[in-house]
PDB file of C-alpha atoms in Angstrom:
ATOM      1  CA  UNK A 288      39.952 -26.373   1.994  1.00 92.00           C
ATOM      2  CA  UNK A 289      38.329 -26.024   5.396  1.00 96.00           C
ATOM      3  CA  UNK A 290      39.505 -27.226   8.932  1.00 97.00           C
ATOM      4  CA  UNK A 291      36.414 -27.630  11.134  1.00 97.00           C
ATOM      5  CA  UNK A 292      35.750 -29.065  14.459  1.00 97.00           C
ATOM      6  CA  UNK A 293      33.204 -29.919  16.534  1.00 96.00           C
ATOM      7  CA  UNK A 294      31.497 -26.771  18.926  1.00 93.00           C
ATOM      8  CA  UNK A 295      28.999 -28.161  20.891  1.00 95.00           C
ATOM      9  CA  UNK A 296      30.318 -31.048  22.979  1.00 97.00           C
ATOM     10  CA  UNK A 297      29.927 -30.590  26.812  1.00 97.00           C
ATOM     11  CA  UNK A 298      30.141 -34.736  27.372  1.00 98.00           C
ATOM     12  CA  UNK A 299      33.524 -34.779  26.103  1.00 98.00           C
ATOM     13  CA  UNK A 300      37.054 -32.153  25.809  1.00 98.00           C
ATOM     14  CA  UNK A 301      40.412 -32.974  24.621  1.00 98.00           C
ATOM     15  CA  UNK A 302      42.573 -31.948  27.703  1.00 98.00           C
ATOM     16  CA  UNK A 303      46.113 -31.945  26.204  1.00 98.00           C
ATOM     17  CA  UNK A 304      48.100 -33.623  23.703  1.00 98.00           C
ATOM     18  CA  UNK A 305      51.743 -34.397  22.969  1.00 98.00           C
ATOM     19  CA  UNK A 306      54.339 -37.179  23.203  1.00 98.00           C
ATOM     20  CA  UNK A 307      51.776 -39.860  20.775  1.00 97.00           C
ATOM     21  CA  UNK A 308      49.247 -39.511  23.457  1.00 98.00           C
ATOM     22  CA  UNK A 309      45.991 -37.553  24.251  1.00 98.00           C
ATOM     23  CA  UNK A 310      44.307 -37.085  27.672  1.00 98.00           C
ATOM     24  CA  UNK A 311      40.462 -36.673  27.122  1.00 98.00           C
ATOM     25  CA  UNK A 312      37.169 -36.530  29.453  1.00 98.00           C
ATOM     26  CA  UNK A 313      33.949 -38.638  28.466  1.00 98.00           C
ATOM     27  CA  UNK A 314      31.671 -37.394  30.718  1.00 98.00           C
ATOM     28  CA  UNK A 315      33.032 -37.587  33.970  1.00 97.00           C
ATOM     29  CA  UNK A 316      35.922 -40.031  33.317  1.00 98.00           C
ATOM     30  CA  UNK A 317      39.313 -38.793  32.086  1.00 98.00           C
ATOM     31  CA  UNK A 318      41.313 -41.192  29.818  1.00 98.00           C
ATOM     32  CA  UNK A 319      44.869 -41.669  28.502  1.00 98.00           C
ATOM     33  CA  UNK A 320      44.943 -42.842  24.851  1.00 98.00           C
ATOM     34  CA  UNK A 321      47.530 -43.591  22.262  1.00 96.00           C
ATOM     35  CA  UNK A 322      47.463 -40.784  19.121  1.00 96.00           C
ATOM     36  CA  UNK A 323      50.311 -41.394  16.534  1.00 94.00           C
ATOM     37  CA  UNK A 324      49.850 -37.866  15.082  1.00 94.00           C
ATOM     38  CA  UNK A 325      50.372 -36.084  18.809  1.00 97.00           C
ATOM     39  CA  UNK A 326      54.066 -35.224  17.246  1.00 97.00           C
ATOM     40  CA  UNK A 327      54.582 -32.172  19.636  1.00 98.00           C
ATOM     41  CA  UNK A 328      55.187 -32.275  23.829  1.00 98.00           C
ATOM     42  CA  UNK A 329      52.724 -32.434  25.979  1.00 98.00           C
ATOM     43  CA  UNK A 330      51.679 -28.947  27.885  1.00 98.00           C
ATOM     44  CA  UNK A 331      51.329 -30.671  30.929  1.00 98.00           C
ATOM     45  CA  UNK A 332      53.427 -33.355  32.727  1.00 98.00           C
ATOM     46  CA  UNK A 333      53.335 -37.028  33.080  1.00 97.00           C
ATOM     47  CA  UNK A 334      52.629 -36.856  36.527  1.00 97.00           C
ATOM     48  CA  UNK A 335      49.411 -34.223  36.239  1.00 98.00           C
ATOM     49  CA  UNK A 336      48.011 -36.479  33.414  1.00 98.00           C
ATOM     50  CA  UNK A 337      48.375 -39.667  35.446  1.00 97.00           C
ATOM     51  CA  UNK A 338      46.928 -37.684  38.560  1.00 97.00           C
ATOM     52  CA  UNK A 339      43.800 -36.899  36.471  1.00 98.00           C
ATOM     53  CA  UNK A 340      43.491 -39.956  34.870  1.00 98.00           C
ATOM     54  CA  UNK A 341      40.841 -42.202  35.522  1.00 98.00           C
ATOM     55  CA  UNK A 342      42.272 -45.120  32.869  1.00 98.00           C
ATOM     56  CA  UNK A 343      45.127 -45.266  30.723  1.00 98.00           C
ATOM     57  CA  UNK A 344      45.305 -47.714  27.244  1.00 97.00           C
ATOM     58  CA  UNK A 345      48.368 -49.457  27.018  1.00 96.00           C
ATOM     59  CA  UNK A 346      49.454 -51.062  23.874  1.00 93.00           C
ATOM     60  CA  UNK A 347      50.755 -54.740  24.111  1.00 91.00           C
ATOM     61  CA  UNK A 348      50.777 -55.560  20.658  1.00 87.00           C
ATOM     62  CA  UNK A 349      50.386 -53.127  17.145  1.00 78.00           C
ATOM     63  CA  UNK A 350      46.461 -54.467  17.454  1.00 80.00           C
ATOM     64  CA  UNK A 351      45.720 -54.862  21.152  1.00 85.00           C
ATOM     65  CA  UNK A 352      46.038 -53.963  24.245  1.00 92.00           C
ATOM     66  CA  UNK A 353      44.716 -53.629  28.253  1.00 95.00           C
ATOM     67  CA  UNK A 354      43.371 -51.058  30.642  1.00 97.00           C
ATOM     68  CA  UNK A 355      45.693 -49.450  33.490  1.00 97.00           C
ATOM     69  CA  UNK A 356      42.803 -48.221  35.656  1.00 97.00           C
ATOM     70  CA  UNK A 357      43.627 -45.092  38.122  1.00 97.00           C
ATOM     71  CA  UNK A 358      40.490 -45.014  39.843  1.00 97.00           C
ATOM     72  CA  UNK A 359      37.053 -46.971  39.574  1.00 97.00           C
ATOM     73  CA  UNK A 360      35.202 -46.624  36.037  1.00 97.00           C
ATOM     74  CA  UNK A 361      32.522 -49.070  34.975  1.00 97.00           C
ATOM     75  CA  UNK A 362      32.147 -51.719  32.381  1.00 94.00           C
ATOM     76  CA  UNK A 363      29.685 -48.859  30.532  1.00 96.00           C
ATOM     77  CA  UNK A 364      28.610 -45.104  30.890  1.00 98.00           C
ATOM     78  CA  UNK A 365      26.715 -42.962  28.830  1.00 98.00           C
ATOM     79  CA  UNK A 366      27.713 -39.950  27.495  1.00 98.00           C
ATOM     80  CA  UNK A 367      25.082 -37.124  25.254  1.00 97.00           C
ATOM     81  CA  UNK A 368      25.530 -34.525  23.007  1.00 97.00           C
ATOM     82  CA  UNK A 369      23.159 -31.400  21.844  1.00 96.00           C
ATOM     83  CA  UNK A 370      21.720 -31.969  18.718  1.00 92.00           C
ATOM     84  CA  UNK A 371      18.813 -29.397  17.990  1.00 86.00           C
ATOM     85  CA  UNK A 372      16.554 -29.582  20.880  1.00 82.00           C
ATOM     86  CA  UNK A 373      17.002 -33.093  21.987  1.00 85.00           C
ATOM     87  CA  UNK A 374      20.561 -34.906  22.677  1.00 92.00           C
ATOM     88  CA  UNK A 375      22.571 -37.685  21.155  1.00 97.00           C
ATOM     89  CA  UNK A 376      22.799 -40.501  23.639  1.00 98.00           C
ATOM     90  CA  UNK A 377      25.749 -43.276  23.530  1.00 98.00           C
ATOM     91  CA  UNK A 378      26.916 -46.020  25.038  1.00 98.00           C
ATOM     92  CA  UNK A 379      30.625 -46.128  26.125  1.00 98.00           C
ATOM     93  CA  UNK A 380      32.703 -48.705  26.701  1.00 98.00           C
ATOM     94  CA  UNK A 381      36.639 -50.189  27.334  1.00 97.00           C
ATOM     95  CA  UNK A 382      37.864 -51.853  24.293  1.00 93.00           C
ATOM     96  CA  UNK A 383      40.816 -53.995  23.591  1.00 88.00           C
ATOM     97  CA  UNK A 384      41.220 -51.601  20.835  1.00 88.00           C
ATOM     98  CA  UNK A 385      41.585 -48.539  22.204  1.00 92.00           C
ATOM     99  CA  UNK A 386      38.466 -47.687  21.392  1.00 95.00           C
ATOM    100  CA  UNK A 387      35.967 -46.079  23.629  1.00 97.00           C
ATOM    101  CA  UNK A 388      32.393 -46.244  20.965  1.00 97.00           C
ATOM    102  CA  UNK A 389      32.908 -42.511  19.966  1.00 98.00           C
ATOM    103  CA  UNK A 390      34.920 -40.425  18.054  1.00 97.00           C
ATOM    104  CA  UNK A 391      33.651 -36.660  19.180  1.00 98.00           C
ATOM    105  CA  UNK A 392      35.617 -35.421  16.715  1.00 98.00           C
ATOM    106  CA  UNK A 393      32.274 -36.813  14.079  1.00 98.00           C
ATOM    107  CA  UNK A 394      30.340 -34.066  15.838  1.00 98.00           C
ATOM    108  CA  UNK A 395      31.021 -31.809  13.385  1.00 97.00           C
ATOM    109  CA  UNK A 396      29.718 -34.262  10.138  1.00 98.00           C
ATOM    110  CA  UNK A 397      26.587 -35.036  12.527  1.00 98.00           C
ATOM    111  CA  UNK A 398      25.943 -31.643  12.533  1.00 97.00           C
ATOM    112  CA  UNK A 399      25.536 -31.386   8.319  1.00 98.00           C
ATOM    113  CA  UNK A 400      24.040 -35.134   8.521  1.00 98.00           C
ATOM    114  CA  UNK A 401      21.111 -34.137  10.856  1.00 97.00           C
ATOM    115  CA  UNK A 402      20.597 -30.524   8.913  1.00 97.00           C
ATOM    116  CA  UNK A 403      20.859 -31.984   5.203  1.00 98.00           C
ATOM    117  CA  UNK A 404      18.092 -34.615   6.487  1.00 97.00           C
ATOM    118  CA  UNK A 405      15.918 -32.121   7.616  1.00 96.00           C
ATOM    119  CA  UNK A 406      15.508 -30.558   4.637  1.00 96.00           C
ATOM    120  CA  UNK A 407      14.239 -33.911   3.129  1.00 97.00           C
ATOM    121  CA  UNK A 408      10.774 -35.191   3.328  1.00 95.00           C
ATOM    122  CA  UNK A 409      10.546 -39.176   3.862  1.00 95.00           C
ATOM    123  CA  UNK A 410      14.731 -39.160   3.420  1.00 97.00           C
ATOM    124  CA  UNK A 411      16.498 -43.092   3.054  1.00 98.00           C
ATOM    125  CA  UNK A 412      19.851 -42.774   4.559  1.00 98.00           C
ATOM    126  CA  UNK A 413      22.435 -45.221   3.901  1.00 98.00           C
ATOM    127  CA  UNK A 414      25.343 -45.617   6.303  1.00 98.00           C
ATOM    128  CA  UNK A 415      28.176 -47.452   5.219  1.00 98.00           C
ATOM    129  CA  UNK A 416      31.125 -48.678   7.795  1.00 97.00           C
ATOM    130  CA  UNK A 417      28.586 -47.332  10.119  1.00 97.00           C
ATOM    131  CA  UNK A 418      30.364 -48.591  13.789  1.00 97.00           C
ATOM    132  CA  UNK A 419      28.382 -47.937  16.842  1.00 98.00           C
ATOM    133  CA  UNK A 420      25.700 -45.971  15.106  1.00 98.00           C
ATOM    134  CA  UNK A 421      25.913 -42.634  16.092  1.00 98.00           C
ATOM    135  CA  UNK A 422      25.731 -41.047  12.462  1.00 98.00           C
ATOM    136  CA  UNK A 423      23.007 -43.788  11.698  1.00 98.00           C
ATOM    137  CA  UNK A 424      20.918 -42.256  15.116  1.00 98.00           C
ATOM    138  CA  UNK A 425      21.589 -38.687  14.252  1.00 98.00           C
ATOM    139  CA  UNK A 426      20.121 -39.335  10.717  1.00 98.00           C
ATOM    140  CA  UNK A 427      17.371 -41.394  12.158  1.00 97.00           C
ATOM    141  CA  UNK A 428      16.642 -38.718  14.732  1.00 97.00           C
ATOM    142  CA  UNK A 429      16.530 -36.330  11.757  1.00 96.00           C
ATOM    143  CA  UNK A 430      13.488 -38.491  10.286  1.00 95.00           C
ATOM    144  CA  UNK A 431      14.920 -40.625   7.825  1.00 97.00           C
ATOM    145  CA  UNK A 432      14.760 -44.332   7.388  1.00 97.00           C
ATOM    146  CA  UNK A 433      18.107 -45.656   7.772  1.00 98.00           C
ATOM    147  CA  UNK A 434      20.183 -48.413   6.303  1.00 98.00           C
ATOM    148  CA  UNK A 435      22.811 -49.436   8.832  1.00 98.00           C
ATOM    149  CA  UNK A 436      25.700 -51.869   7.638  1.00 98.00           C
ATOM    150  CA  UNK A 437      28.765 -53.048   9.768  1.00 97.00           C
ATOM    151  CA  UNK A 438      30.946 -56.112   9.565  1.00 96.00           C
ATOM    152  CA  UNK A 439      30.973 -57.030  13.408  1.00 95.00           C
ATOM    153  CA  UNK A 440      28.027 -58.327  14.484  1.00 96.00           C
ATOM    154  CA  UNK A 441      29.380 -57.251  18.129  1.00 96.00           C
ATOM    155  CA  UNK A 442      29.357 -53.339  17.166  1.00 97.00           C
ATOM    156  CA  UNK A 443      25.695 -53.760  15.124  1.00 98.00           C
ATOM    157  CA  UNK A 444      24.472 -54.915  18.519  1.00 98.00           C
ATOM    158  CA  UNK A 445      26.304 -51.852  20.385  1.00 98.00           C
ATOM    159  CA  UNK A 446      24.730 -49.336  17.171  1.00 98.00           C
ATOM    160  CA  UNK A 447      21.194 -51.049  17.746  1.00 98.00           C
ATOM    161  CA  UNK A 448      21.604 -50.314  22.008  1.00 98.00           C
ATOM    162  CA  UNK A 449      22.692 -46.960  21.158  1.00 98.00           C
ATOM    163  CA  UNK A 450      19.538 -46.453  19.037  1.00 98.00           C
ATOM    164  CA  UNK A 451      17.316 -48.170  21.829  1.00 97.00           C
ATOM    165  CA  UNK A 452      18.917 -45.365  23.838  1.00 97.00           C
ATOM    166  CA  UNK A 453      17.421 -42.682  21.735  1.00 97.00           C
ATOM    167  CA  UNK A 454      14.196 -44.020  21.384  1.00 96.00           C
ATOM    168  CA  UNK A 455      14.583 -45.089  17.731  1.00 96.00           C
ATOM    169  CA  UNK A 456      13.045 -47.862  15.759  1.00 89.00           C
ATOM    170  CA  UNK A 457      13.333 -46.723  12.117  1.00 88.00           C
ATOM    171  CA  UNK A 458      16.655 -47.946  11.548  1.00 98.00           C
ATOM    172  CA  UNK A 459      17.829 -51.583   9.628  1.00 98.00           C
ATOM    173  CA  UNK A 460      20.708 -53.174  10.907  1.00 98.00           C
ATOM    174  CA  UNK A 461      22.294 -54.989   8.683  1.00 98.00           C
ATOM    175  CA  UNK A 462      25.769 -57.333   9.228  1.00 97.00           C
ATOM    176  CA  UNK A 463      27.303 -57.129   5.705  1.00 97.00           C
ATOM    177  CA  UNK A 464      30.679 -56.594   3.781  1.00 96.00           C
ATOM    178  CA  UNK A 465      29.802 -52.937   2.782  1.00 96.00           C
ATOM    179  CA  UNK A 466      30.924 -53.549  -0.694  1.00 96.00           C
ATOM    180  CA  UNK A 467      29.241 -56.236  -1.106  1.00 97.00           C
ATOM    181  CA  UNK A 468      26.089 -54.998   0.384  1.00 97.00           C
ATOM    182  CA  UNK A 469      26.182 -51.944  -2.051  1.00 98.00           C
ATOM    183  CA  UNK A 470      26.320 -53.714  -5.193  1.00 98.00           C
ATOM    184  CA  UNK A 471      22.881 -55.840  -4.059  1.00 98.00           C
ATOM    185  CA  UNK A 472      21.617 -52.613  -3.687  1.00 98.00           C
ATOM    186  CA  UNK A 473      23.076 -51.354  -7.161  1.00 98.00           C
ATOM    187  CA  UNK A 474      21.269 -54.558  -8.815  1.00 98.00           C
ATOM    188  CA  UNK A 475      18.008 -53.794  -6.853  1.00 98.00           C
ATOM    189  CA  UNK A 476      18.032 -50.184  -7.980  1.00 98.00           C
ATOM    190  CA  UNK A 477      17.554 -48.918  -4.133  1.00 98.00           C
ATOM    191  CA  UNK A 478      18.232 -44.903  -4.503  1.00 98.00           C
ATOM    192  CA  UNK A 479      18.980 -42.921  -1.098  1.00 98.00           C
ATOM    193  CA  UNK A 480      18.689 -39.488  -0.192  1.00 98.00           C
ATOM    194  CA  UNK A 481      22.241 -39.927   1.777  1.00 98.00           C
ATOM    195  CA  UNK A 482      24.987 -41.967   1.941  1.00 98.00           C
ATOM    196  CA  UNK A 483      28.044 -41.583   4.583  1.00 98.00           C
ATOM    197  CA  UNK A 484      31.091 -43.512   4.836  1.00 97.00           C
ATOM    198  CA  UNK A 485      33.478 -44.301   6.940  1.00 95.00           C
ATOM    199  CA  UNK A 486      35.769 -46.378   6.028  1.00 95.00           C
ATOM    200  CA  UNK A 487      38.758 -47.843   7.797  1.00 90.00           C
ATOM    201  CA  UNK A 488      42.232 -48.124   6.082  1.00 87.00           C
ATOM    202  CA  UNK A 489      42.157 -51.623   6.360  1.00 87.00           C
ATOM    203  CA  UNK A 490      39.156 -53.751   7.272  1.00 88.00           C
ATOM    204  CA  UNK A 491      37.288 -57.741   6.756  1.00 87.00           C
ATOM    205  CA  UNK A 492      33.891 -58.297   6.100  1.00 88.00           C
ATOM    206  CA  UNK A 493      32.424 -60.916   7.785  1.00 88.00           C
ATOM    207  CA  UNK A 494      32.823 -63.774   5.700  1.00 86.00           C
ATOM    208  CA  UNK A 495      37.046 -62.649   5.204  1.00 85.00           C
ATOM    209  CA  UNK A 496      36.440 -60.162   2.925  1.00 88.00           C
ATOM    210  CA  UNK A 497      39.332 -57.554   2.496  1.00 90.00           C
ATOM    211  CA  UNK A 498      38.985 -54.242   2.602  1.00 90.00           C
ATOM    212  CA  UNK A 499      41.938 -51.603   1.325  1.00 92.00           C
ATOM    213  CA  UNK A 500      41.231 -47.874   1.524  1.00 92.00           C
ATOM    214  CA  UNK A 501      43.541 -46.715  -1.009  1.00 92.00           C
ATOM    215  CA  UNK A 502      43.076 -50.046  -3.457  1.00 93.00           C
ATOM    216  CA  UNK A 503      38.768 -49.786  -2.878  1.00 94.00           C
ATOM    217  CA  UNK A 504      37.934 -46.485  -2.429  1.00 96.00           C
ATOM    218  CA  UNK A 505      37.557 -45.607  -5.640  1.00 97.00           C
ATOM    219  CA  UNK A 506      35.270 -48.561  -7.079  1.00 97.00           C
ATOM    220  CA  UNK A 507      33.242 -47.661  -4.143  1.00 97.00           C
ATOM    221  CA  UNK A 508      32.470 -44.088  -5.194  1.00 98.00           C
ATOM    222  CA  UNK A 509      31.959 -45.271  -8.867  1.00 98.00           C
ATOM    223  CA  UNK A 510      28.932 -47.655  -7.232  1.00 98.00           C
ATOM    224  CA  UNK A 511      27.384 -45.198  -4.600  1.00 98.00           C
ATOM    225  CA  UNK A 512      26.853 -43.026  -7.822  1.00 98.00           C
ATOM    226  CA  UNK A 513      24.182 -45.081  -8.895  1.00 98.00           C
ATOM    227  CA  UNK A 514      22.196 -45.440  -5.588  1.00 98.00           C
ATOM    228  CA  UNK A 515      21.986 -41.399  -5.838  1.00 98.00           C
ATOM    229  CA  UNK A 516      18.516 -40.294  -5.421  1.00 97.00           C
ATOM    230  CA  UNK A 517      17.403 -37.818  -8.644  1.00 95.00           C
ATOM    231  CA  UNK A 518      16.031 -35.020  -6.270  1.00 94.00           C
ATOM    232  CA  UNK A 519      17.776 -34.279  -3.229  1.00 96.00           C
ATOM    233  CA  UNK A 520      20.948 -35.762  -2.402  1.00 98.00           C
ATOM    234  CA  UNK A 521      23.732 -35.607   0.327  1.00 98.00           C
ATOM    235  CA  UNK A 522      26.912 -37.807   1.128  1.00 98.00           C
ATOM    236  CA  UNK A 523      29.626 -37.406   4.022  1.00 98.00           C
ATOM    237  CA  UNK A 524      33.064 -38.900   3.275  1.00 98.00           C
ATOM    238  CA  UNK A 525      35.271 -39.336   6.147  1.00 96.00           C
ATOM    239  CA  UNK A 526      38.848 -41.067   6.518  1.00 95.00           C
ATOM    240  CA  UNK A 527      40.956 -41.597   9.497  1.00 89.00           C
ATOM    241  CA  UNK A 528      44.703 -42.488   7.687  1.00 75.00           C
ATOM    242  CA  UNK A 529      47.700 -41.107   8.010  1.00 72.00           C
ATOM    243  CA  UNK A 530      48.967 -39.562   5.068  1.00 77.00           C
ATOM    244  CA  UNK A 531      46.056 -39.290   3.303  1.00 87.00           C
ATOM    245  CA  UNK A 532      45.108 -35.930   1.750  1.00 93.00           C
ATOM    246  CA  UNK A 533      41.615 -34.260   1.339  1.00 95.00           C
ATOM    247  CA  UNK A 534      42.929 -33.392  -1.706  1.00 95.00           C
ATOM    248  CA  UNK A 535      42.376 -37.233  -2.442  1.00 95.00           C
ATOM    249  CA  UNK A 536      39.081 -37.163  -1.624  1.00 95.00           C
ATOM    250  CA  UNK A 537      37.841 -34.318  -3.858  1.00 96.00           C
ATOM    251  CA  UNK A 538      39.420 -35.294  -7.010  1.00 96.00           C
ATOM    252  CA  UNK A 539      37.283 -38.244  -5.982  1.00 96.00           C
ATOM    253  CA  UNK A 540      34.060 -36.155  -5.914  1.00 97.00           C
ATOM    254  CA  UNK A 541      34.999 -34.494  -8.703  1.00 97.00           C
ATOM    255  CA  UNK A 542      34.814 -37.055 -10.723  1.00 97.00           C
ATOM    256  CA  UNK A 543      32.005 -39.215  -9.429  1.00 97.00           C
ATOM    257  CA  UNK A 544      29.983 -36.134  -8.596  1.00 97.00           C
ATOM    258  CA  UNK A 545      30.750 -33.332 -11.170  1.00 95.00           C
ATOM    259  CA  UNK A 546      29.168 -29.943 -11.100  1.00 90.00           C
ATOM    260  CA  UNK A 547      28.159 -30.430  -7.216  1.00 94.00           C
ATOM    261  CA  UNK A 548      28.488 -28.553  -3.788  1.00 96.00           C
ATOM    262  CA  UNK A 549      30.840 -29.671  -1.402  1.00 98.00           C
ATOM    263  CA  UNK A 550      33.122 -28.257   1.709  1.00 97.00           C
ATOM    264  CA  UNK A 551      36.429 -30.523   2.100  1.00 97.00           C
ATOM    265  CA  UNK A 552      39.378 -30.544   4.249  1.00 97.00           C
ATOM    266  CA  UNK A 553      40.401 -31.748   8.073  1.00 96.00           C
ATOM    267  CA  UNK A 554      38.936 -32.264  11.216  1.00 97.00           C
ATOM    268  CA  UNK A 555      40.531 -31.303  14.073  1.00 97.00           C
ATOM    269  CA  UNK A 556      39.838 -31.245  17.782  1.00 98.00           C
ATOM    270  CA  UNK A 557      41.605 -28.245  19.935  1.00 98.00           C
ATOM    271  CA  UNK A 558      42.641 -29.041  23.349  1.00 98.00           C
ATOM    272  CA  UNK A 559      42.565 -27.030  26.362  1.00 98.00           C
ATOM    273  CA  UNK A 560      45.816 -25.189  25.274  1.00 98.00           C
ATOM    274  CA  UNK A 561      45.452 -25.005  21.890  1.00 97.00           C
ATOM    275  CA  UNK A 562      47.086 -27.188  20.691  1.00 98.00           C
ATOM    276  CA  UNK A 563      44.845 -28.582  17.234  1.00 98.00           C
ATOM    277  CA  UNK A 564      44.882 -32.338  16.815  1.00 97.00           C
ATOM    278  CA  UNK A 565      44.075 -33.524  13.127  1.00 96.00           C
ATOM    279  CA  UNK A 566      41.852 -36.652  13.748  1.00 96.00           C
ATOM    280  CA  UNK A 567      40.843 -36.974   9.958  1.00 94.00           C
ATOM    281  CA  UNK A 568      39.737 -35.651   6.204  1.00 97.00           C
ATOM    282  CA  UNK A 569      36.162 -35.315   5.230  1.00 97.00           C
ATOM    283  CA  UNK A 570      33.779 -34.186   2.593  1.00 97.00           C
ATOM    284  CA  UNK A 571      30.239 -32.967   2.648  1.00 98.00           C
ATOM    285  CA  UNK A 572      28.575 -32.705  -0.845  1.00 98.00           C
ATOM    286  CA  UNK A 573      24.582 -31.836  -0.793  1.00 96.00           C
ATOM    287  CA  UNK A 574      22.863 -31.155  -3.812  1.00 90.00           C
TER     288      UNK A 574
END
């Protein structure tokens, strides 16, 4: 079992953690966040975070919540990061869900995503809960053809600026219930090269479908099995929820994929005192 993160970010930096929160830079704005695994005290004190904050997220409901803004930040910024020789450009932006259009800590799975794809001549990539596109633009940037599927037609739109962004028009966006989506490809007989997931804990598709991580997760491995391509062949598994084990996800491997290559574990992001902040478990299988 490995514990990775991410080595190459200069957009972004985890500050400190503690007390359920995290203080991070995007760029040149600094940002106060809710993190329910931040168990330990902060290193530095509520009055130095506030002082370098630019915005702080404050929860009004378990769902929602509003901006406390510090100092003047726009509506949108971008933010890159060094892939190879060219960067990774994205769009930021306030959300009523804490959510900023990032999570750095995916650095380290673009990093195998945009290496496996190399290595494959006229590669299909298939990305599944695919949010604002930054795996999808990696993969794309790597040469592949991409598949692009998302739920909200709000964050396909952000994914498809994003790729505008990079300069990248061989990616299909597509506003689908993933599972759904993948079993019209299963009937089709569409094979990729790659698939990566992402999937949320809990999640609708756009017509109400429900989605349940622990209750779907498996049925969802049994069907990406069959849109394996026969000669080369990668997949990136990643899951933000509490509680869950990487352990999970390699007995799921195991028996989907059998006999393959694979790294498992946590991803982490350190912050400026050390402090390690799990933020996930992942797989990476190639073949």
């Amino acid at each position: 079992m490995e514990i990775i993160c991410p080595k190459y970010w200069k957009d972004y930096e985890l500050i400190d953690s503690g007390n359920f929160k995290k203080l991070e830079r995007f760029g040149e704005y600094v940002i106060i966040r809710p993190e329910p695994q931040a168990l330990w005290n902060a290193s530095l004190s509520e009055s130095e975070w506030k002082e370098m904050a630019t915005v702080e997220y404050i929860p009004t409901s378990a769902n929602a919540g509003k901006w406390k803004k510090y100092s003047s930040i726009p509506d949108n910024w971008t933010i890159s990061y060094p892939l190879d020789k060219e960067n990774l450009c994205l769009k930021l932006s306030l959300t009523s869900f804490k959510h900023v259009g990032v999570f750095p800590e995916q650095a380290a799975n673009w990093e195998f995503i945009y290496k496996q794809t190399k290595k494959i001549p006229n590669a299909t990539v298939l990305n599944l809960f695919a949010y604002t596109g930054a795996a999808s633009i990696v993969a794309a940037k790597a040469n592949a053809v991409v598949v692009h599927v998302d739920s909200i037609k709000q964050i396909v739109n952000w994914a498809a600026y994003n790729a505008s962004l990079n300069q990248l028009s061989t990616i299909r966006w597509i506003i689908d219930d993933a599972t759904k989506f993948v079993k019209r490809e299963v009937r089709r007989e569409r094979k990729y090269h790659g698939i990566i997931l992402d999937p949320p804990a809990f999640g609708h598709g756009p017509n109400g479908e429900d989605w349940k991580l622990e209750r779907d997760i498996n049925e969802m491995m049994k069907l990406l099995v069959k849109l394996r391509h026969p000669d080369s062949f990668f997949l990136v598994l990643n899951v933000y929820s509490l509680g869950l084990s990487a352990l999970v996800l390699e007995n799921l491997i195991n028996y989907h994929f059998p006999n393959e290559s694979y790294q498992f574990g946590e991803l982490y992001i350190p912050d400026k005192f050390g402090k390690k902040l799990p933020l996930g478990v992942f797989i990476q299988l190639k073949s």
